[in-house]
């Protein structure tokens, strides 16, 4: 039995990754893909059937009676689709890749390695940096004593295809660009979901994809440095050993390990001399574990499929 899927925002960087994964997923059947710019053109990456982009409005989406609607639109555009599907009270599951519903208590915030799965027909997918920050902090969340600071750097695909300074090759050449150094949406998102005080400094660089994030975490006073390190390392190893998509390692995580990969790497645990501060790194592909492959994990959980369905072959 296939899951009839409609993808809204199919032309984008995230949409393109979703089409590729859906093409290899045994249960997801893409019945429509929306793009204003590519309306009428063939969806060449979709290999299961001959599909053409359409410029779909919410009424046309509902008329298709999909089992699943994936929204991969820029922030602020999900509402018209969500409200109509809600009004029609059809049994369609919605997963939104934007930030629009990440603070809505009626939506399940889907970060499977950090928050236990809840059956829901409304799923909000975390932001890319927000995923990396939470993967860094989750194993020691109860040991945190004060403000966490995170430094993140992303490839310019994080800024999407709409032209901006953050994906302008001229401005990015031989450059690294700090931006939104206060109140970044992901700083708010992680503070909200972890309930901790987090400050985040995003940067963008001229490479295409991949995020490297370093978290500095103040810890409650340990008894001794060696004991503290052993205890903290054990926590990370235990937390991630049951999560196939997360590789925990001793060395700091590097972007080269995760480009075009569905999972993330966490590593480089380093305690300050007095044991009061822990540094930890996480790398992930912003378009995959930061978006599309995490969305498919969440879709699998929502439809009670194996969590890694469609994600194992890499
Ligand atoms: N890039 C990343 O690393 C990550 C992105 N996200 C989030 O995922 C979503 C998609 O991101 P990304 O793929 O990078 O974005 P892109 O800018 O690359 O793509 C946006 C998509 O939305 C469509 N679109 C844009 N404006 C409108 C509109 N007014 N009405 C209808 N469709 C529109 C575009 O197609 P067309 O113009 O042809 O209609 C395109 O398919 C965003 O919410 C982003 O914040 C989340 C995690 C990581
Ligand atoms: C380089 C760059 O611009 N990155 C984006 C992250 C995109 C993302 O994760 O999308 P949401 O807006 O849905 O959270 C940013 O910092 O806003």
Short mmCIF file of C-alpha atoms and ligand atoms in Angstrom, two decimals:
data_model
loop_
_atom_site.label_atom_id
_atom_site.label_comp_id
_atom_site.label_asym_id
_atom_site.label_seq_id
_atom_site.Cartn_x
_atom_site.Cartn_y
_atom_site.Cartn_z
CA UNK A 1 0.00 0.00 0.00
CA UNK A 2 1.74 3.23 -1.09
CA UNK A 3 1.57 6.55 0.73
CA UNK A 4 0.22 9.14 -1.74
CA UNK A 5 2.50 12.13 -1.25
CA UNK A 6 2.29 15.74 -2.44
CA UNK A 7 5.44 17.90 -2.19
CA UNK A 8 4.93 21.66 -2.08
CA UNK A 9 8.11 23.65 -2.75
CA UNK A 10 9.66 20.91 -4.89
CA UNK A 11 12.08 23.17 -6.81
CA UNK A 12 14.10 24.17 -3.75
CA UNK A 13 17.31 22.68 -2.42
CA UNK A 14 15.37 20.77 0.22
CA UNK A 15 12.63 19.77 -2.23
CA UNK A 16 15.17 18.30 -4.61
CA UNK A 17 16.70 16.16 -1.84
CA UNK A 18 13.22 14.99 -0.82
CA UNK A 19 12.41 13.91 -4.41
CA UNK A 20 15.61 11.87 -4.56
CA UNK A 21 14.87 10.09 -1.27
CA UNK A 22 11.20 9.49 -2.16
CA UNK A 23 12.37 7.91 -5.44
CA UNK A 24 14.16 5.25 -3.41
CA UNK A 25 11.53 4.87 -0.66
CA UNK A 26 9.51 1.66 -0.91
CA UNK A 27 6.26 3.16 0.35
CA UNK A 28 6.18 6.86 -0.63
CA UNK A 29 4.56 7.62 -4.00
CA UNK A 30 4.96 11.20 -5.21
CA UNK A 31 1.64 12.08 -6.88
CA UNK A 32 2.31 15.82 -7.28
CA UNK A 33 5.24 18.24 -6.98
CA UNK A 34 4.70 21.98 -6.94
CA UNK A 35 6.81 24.75 -8.40
CA UNK A 36 5.67 28.01 -9.98
CA UNK A 37 8.95 28.37 -11.90
CA UNK A 38 9.09 24.81 -13.24
CA UNK A 39 5.32 24.41 -13.84
CA UNK A 40 4.83 21.98 -16.75
CA UNK A 41 8.40 20.65 -16.74
CA UNK A 42 9.23 16.99 -16.06
CA UNK A 43 10.35 16.09 -12.50
CA UNK A 44 13.48 14.41 -13.86
CA UNK A 45 14.86 13.17 -10.51
CA UNK A 46 11.67 11.24 -9.76
CA UNK A 47 12.15 7.75 -11.16
CA UNK A 48 8.97 5.89 -10.14
CA UNK A 49 6.65 7.50 -12.68
CA UNK A 50 6.45 10.29 -15.22
CA UNK A 51 5.64 13.35 -13.16
CA UNK A 52 5.44 17.03 -14.08
CA UNK A 53 5.73 20.06 -11.82
CA UNK A 54 2.49 21.93 -11.22
CA UNK A 55 1.70 25.24 -9.62
CA UNK A 56 -0.68 23.91 -6.98
CA UNK A 57 -2.88 25.98 -4.70
CA UNK A 58 -4.29 24.57 -1.43
CA UNK A 59 -7.65 23.67 -3.01
CA UNK A 60 -5.91 21.65 -5.73
CA UNK A 61 -3.80 19.86 -3.12
CA UNK A 62 -6.87 18.86 -1.08
CA UNK A 63 -8.62 17.66 -4.28
CA UNK A 64 -5.82 15.09 -4.72
CA UNK A 65 -6.75 13.50 -1.32
CA UNK A 66 -3.12 12.83 -0.45
CA UNK A 67 -2.09 10.69 2.53
CA UNK A 68 0.88 13.00 3.11
CA UNK A 69 1.66 16.62 2.29
CA UNK A 70 5.29 17.76 2.63
CA UNK A 71 5.68 21.55 2.84
CA UNK A 72 9.15 22.76 1.81
CA UNK A 73 8.25 26.41 1.28
CA UNK A 74 10.04 29.49 2.63
CA UNK A 75 9.07 30.50 6.15
CA UNK A 76 5.67 32.12 6.47
CA UNK A 77 3.89 30.28 3.62
CA UNK A 78 2.62 27.04 5.17
CA UNK A 79 -0.56 28.41 6.75
CA UNK A 80 -2.84 28.49 3.70
CA UNK A 81 -2.17 24.80 3.03
CA UNK A 82 -2.43 23.77 6.69
CA UNK A 83 -5.63 25.72 7.38
CA UNK A 84 -7.50 24.27 4.39
CA UNK A 85 -6.44 20.71 5.20
CA UNK A 86 -7.49 21.32 8.82
CA UNK A 87 -10.84 22.78 7.68
CA UNK A 88 -11.51 19.86 5.38
CA UNK A 89 -10.68 17.57 8.36
CA UNK A 90 -9.31 15.00 5.96
CA UNK A 91 -6.88 12.41 7.37
CA UNK A 92 -3.86 13.87 5.55
CA UNK A 93 -0.58 13.98 7.50
CA UNK A 94 1.40 17.20 7.11
CA UNK A 95 5.13 17.64 7.68
CA UNK A 96 6.44 21.19 7.48
CA UNK A 97 10.13 21.83 6.82
CA UNK A 98 9.84 25.56 7.59
CA UNK A 99 9.96 27.21 10.99
CA UNK A 100 6.24 28.07 10.93
CA UNK A 101 5.02 25.42 13.39
CA UNK A 102 8.15 24.65 15.44
CA UNK A 103 6.75 26.51 18.45
CA UNK A 104 3.19 25.20 18.08
CA UNK A 105 2.35 22.74 20.90
CA UNK A 106 -0.20 21.03 18.66
CA UNK A 107 2.56 19.97 16.29
CA UNK A 108 5.07 17.20 16.99
CA UNK A 109 8.64 18.58 16.80
CA UNK A 110 10.44 15.72 15.10
CA UNK A 111 14.05 15.20 16.26
CA UNK A 112 13.97 11.43 16.84
CA UNK A 113 17.37 11.14 18.59
CA UNK A 114 16.41 13.77 21.18
CA UNK A 115 12.64 13.75 21.64
CA UNK A 116 10.55 10.59 21.92
CA UNK A 117 8.24 9.99 19.01
CA UNK A 118 4.63 10.99 19.37
CA UNK A 119 2.03 9.77 16.85
CA UNK A 120 0.81 12.93 15.15
CA UNK A 121 -0.61 14.03 11.83
CA UNK A 122 1.08 17.40 12.23
CA UNK A 123 4.88 17.26 12.27
CA UNK A 124 7.27 20.21 12.36
CA UNK A 125 10.81 19.48 11.18
CA UNK A 126 13.65 21.18 13.15
CA UNK A 127 16.02 23.69 11.65
CA UNK A 128 19.45 22.58 10.49
CA UNK A 129 21.61 24.39 13.04
CA UNK A 130 18.96 23.68 15.69
CA UNK A 131 19.35 19.95 15.00
CA UNK A 132 23.13 20.17 15.43
CA UNK A 133 22.86 22.20 18.66
CA UNK A 134 20.39 19.75 20.19
CA UNK A 135 22.49 16.73 19.20
CA UNK A 136 25.43 18.39 20.99
CA UNK A 137 23.58 19.18 24.20
CA UNK A 138 20.95 16.45 24.69
CA UNK A 139 23.17 13.81 26.36
CA UNK A 140 24.23 16.23 29.14
CA UNK A 141 21.08 18.35 29.30
CA UNK A 142 20.62 17.70 33.05
CA UNK A 143 24.23 18.63 33.86
CA UNK A 144 24.09 22.10 32.32
CA UNK A 145 24.79 24.97 34.72
CA UNK A 146 24.33 28.29 32.92
CA UNK A 147 24.43 29.72 29.42
CA UNK A 148 25.50 27.52 26.50
CA UNK A 149 27.22 29.24 23.57
CA UNK A 150 27.26 27.74 20.08
CA UNK A 151 29.30 28.70 17.02
CA UNK A 152 27.96 27.38 13.72
CA UNK A 153 29.09 27.61 10.11
CA UNK A 154 26.98 26.53 7.15
CA UNK A 155 27.40 26.13 3.42
CA UNK A 156 25.42 28.67 1.41
CA UNK A 157 22.74 26.17 0.42
CA UNK A 158 21.38 26.87 3.90
CA UNK A 159 20.13 30.20 2.57
CA UNK A 160 18.00 28.55 -0.13
CA UNK A 161 17.78 29.40 -3.83
CA UNK A 162 16.26 32.88 -3.42
CA UNK A 163 19.18 35.28 -3.97
CA UNK A 164 20.53 36.94 -0.83
CA UNK A 165 23.87 38.12 0.55
CA UNK A 166 24.19 34.74 2.26
CA UNK A 167 24.23 32.81 -1.03
CA UNK A 168 25.91 35.48 -3.15
CA UNK A 169 29.10 33.92 -4.61
CA UNK A 170 30.68 37.36 -5.06
CA UNK A 171 30.27 38.26 -1.39
CA UNK A 172 31.23 34.80 -0.17
CA UNK A 173 34.38 34.34 -2.25
CA UNK A 174 37.37 33.79 0.12
CA UNK A 175 35.11 34.97 2.89
CA UNK A 176 33.14 33.80 5.93
CA UNK A 177 30.06 35.87 6.80
CA UNK A 178 28.72 36.17 10.37
CA UNK A 179 25.00 37.03 10.49
CA UNK A 180 21.96 37.18 12.82
CA UNK A 181 24.27 37.21 15.87
CA UNK A 182 21.35 37.75 18.27
CA UNK A 183 17.95 36.08 18.45
CA UNK A 184 18.50 33.80 15.47
CA UNK A 185 15.41 31.69 14.93
CA UNK A 186 17.38 28.53 15.80
CA UNK A 187 18.63 30.08 19.03
CA UNK A 188 14.97 30.69 19.95
CA UNK A 189 13.96 27.21 18.74
CA UNK A 190 16.58 25.37 20.80
CA UNK A 191 15.98 27.52 23.89
CA UNK A 192 12.28 26.72 23.58
CA UNK A 193 12.62 22.97 23.15
CA UNK A 194 15.56 22.25 25.49
CA UNK A 195 14.45 24.83 28.07
CA UNK A 196 18.04 26.02 28.42
CA UNK A 197 19.74 29.40 27.94
CA UNK A 198 21.54 29.17 24.59
CA UNK A 199 23.33 31.86 22.56
CA UNK A 200 24.14 31.10 18.93
CA UNK A 201 26.48 32.71 16.39
CA UNK A 202 25.76 31.61 12.79
CA UNK A 203 28.20 32.08 9.92
CA UNK A 204 27.95 31.18 6.24
CA UNK A 205 30.78 30.24 3.89
CA UNK A 206 31.38 29.81 0.17
CA UNK A 207 31.12 25.99 0.10
CA UNK A 208 27.70 24.55 -0.83
CA UNK A 209 26.52 22.20 1.90
CA UNK A 210 27.29 21.05 5.43
CA UNK A 211 27.19 22.51 8.93
CA UNK A 212 29.91 22.43 11.55
CA UNK A 213 28.78 23.45 15.02
CA UNK A 214 30.74 23.77 18.26
CA UNK A 215 28.90 24.02 21.57
CA UNK A 216 30.48 25.31 24.79
CA UNK A 217 28.46 23.89 27.68
CA UNK A 218 28.97 25.01 31.33
CA UNK A 219 28.64 21.96 33.59
CA UNK A 220 27.69 21.54 37.22
CA UNK A 221 30.93 21.16 39.19
CA UNK A 222 32.37 17.66 38.71
CA UNK A 223 34.14 15.81 41.48
CA UNK A 224 37.31 15.23 39.44
CA UNK A 225 38.39 15.96 35.86
CA UNK A 226 39.10 12.36 34.89
CA UNK A 227 35.87 11.13 36.46
CA UNK A 228 33.91 13.94 34.83
CA UNK A 229 35.33 13.15 31.41
CA UNK A 230 34.65 9.43 31.73
CA UNK A 231 31.09 10.10 32.88
CA UNK A 232 30.36 12.61 30.13
CA UNK A 233 31.90 10.44 27.40
CA UNK A 234 29.83 7.49 28.61
CA UNK A 235 26.67 9.57 28.36
CA UNK A 236 27.30 10.49 24.72
CA UNK A 237 28.31 6.95 23.77
CA UNK A 238 25.22 5.49 25.43
CA UNK A 239 22.88 8.16 24.06
CA UNK A 240 23.93 7.64 20.45
CA UNK A 241 24.75 3.94 20.34
CA UNK A 242 21.10 3.14 19.67
CA UNK A 243 20.80 5.76 16.94
CA UNK A 244 22.21 4.44 13.67
CA UNK A 245 22.26 7.84 11.98
CA UNK A 246 24.42 9.47 14.65
CA UNK A 247 28.12 8.59 14.77
CA UNK A 248 29.80 9.46 18.09
CA UNK A 249 33.59 9.72 17.91
CA UNK A 250 36.55 10.92 19.97
CA UNK A 251 37.87 13.32 17.32
CA UNK A 252 36.11 16.60 16.50
CA UNK A 253 33.46 16.12 13.82
CA UNK A 254 34.30 17.29 10.32
CA UNK A 255 32.00 18.38 7.49
CA UNK A 256 33.78 16.09 5.03
CA UNK A 257 32.31 13.15 7.01
CA UNK A 258 28.69 14.21 6.45
CA UNK A 259 28.30 15.85 3.02
CA UNK A 260 25.53 14.00 1.15
CA UNK A 261 25.06 11.72 4.18
CA UNK A 262 21.72 11.19 5.94
CA UNK A 263 23.13 11.24 9.47
CA UNK A 264 25.30 13.39 11.74
CA UNK A 265 28.62 13.11 13.55
CA UNK A 266 29.10 14.17 17.19
CA UNK A 267 32.58 14.25 18.71
CA UNK A 268 35.59 16.09 20.04
CA UNK A 269 34.48 16.10 23.69
CA UNK A 270 36.90 18.42 25.48
CA UNK A 271 36.71 19.46 29.14
CA UNK A 272 38.23 22.69 30.44
CA UNK A 273 41.07 22.42 32.97
CA UNK A 274 38.71 22.74 35.94
CA UNK A 275 36.06 20.48 34.42
CA UNK A 276 33.49 23.26 34.43
CA UNK A 277 33.10 23.64 30.65
CA UNK A 278 32.55 20.98 27.98
CA UNK A 279 33.17 21.64 24.28
CA UNK A 280 31.53 19.31 21.77
CA UNK A 281 31.18 19.43 17.98
CA UNK A 282 28.52 18.24 15.57
CA UNK A 283 28.53 18.14 11.79
CA UNK A 284 25.60 17.33 9.49
CA UNK A 285 24.44 18.01 5.96
CA UNK A 286 22.03 20.94 6.30
CA UNK A 287 19.93 19.63 3.39
CA UNK A 288 19.72 16.07 4.76
CA UNK A 289 19.90 15.50 8.52
CA UNK A 290 19.25 19.24 8.76
CA UNK A 291 16.13 18.88 6.60
CA UNK A 292 15.16 16.17 4.07
CA UNK A 293 16.45 12.92 5.59
CA UNK A 294 15.28 13.98 9.05
CA UNK A 295 11.86 14.69 7.51
CA UNK A 296 11.79 11.16 6.07
CA UNK A 297 12.74 9.72 9.48
CA UNK A 298 9.73 11.60 10.88
CA UNK A 299 7.46 10.46 8.04
CA UNK A 300 8.50 6.84 8.64
CA UNK A 301 7.68 7.17 12.34
CA UNK A 302 4.34 8.85 11.56
CA UNK A 303 3.33 5.98 9.25
CA UNK A 304 4.72 3.32 11.61
CA UNK A 305 7.42 2.25 9.15
CA UNK A 306 11.00 1.38 10.11
CA UNK A 307 12.62 4.73 10.98
CA UNK A 308 15.37 4.29 8.38
CA UNK A 309 13.14 3.17 5.50
CA UNK A 310 14.53 4.73 2.34
CA UNK A 311 17.58 6.05 4.21
CA UNK A 312 19.90 3.08 4.53
CA UNK A 313 21.46 2.88 1.05
CA UNK A 314 24.31 5.49 0.95
N1 LIG B 1 18.29 25.06 2.99
C1 LIG B 1 18.47 24.47 4.15
O1 LIG B 1 19.60 24.07 4.51
C2 LIG B 1 17.31 24.24 5.05
C3 LIG B 1 16.07 24.80 4.77
N2 LIG B 1 15.03 24.58 5.63
C4 LIG B 1 13.71 25.16 5.35
O2 LIG B 1 13.13 24.38 4.30
C5 LIG B 1 12.31 25.21 3.47
C6 LIG B 1 12.82 25.10 2.03
O3 LIG B 1 14.15 25.51 2.03
P1 LIG B 1 14.97 25.56 0.65
O4 LIG B 1 14.66 24.37 -0.17
O5 LIG B 1 16.39 25.85 1.00
O6 LIG B 1 14.31 26.84 -0.02
P2 LIG B 1 14.42 27.30 -1.55
O7 LIG B 1 14.38 28.78 -1.56
O8 LIG B 1 15.56 26.61 -2.18
O9 LIG B 1 13.05 26.74 -2.20
C7 LIG B 1 11.84 27.33 -1.89
C8 LIG B 1 10.76 26.51 -2.59
O10 LIG B 1 9.51 27.14 -2.35
C9 LIG B 1 8.92 27.57 -3.60
N3 LIG B 1 8.37 28.90 -3.34
C10 LIG B 1 9.07 30.01 -3.01
N4 LIG B 1 8.23 31.04 -2.80
C11 LIG B 1 6.98 30.55 -3.00
C12 LIG B 1 5.67 31.13 -2.94
N5 LIG B 1 5.50 32.41 -2.62
N6 LIG B 1 4.62 30.34 -3.20
C13 LIG B 1 4.79 29.03 -3.52
N7 LIG B 1 6.00 28.43 -3.60
C14 LIG B 1 7.07 29.19 -3.34
C15 LIG B 1 10.02 27.55 -4.62
O11 LIG B 1 9.53 27.11 -5.90
P3 LIG B 1 8.93 28.14 -7.00
O12 LIG B 1 9.51 29.48 -6.75
O13 LIG B 1 9.35 27.51 -8.32
O14 LIG B 1 7.43 28.08 -6.80
C16 LIG B 1 10.94 26.43 -4.08
O15 LIG B 1 10.41 25.19 -4.52
C17 LIG B 1 12.42 26.62 4.05
O16 LIG B 1 11.37 26.87 4.95
C18 LIG B 1 13.74 26.57 4.81
O17 LIG B 1 13.73 27.54 5.84
C19 LIG B 1 15.14 23.81 6.76
C20 LIG B 1 16.35 23.23 7.06
C21 LIG B 1 17.52 23.42 6.25
C1 LIG B 2 23.03 29.94 5.75
C2 LIG B 2 21.60 30.19 6.17
O1 LIG B 2 21.01 31.18 5.81
N1 LIG B 2 21.00 29.27 6.91
C3 LIG B 2 19.62 29.43 7.36
C4 LIG B 2 19.15 28.11 7.97
C5 LIG B 2 17.95 27.58 7.17
C6 LIG B 2 17.05 26.71 7.96
O2 LIG B 2 17.39 25.85 8.73
O3 LIG B 2 15.77 26.91 7.72
P1 LIG B 2 14.65 27.50 8.70
O4 LIG B 2 14.60 28.94 8.38
O5 LIG B 2 13.46 26.70 8.26
O6 LIG B 2 15.03 27.21 10.10
C7 LIG B 2 19.47 30.53 8.42
O7 LIG B 2 20.42 30.77 9.16
O8 LIG B 2 18.34 31.03 8.50
#
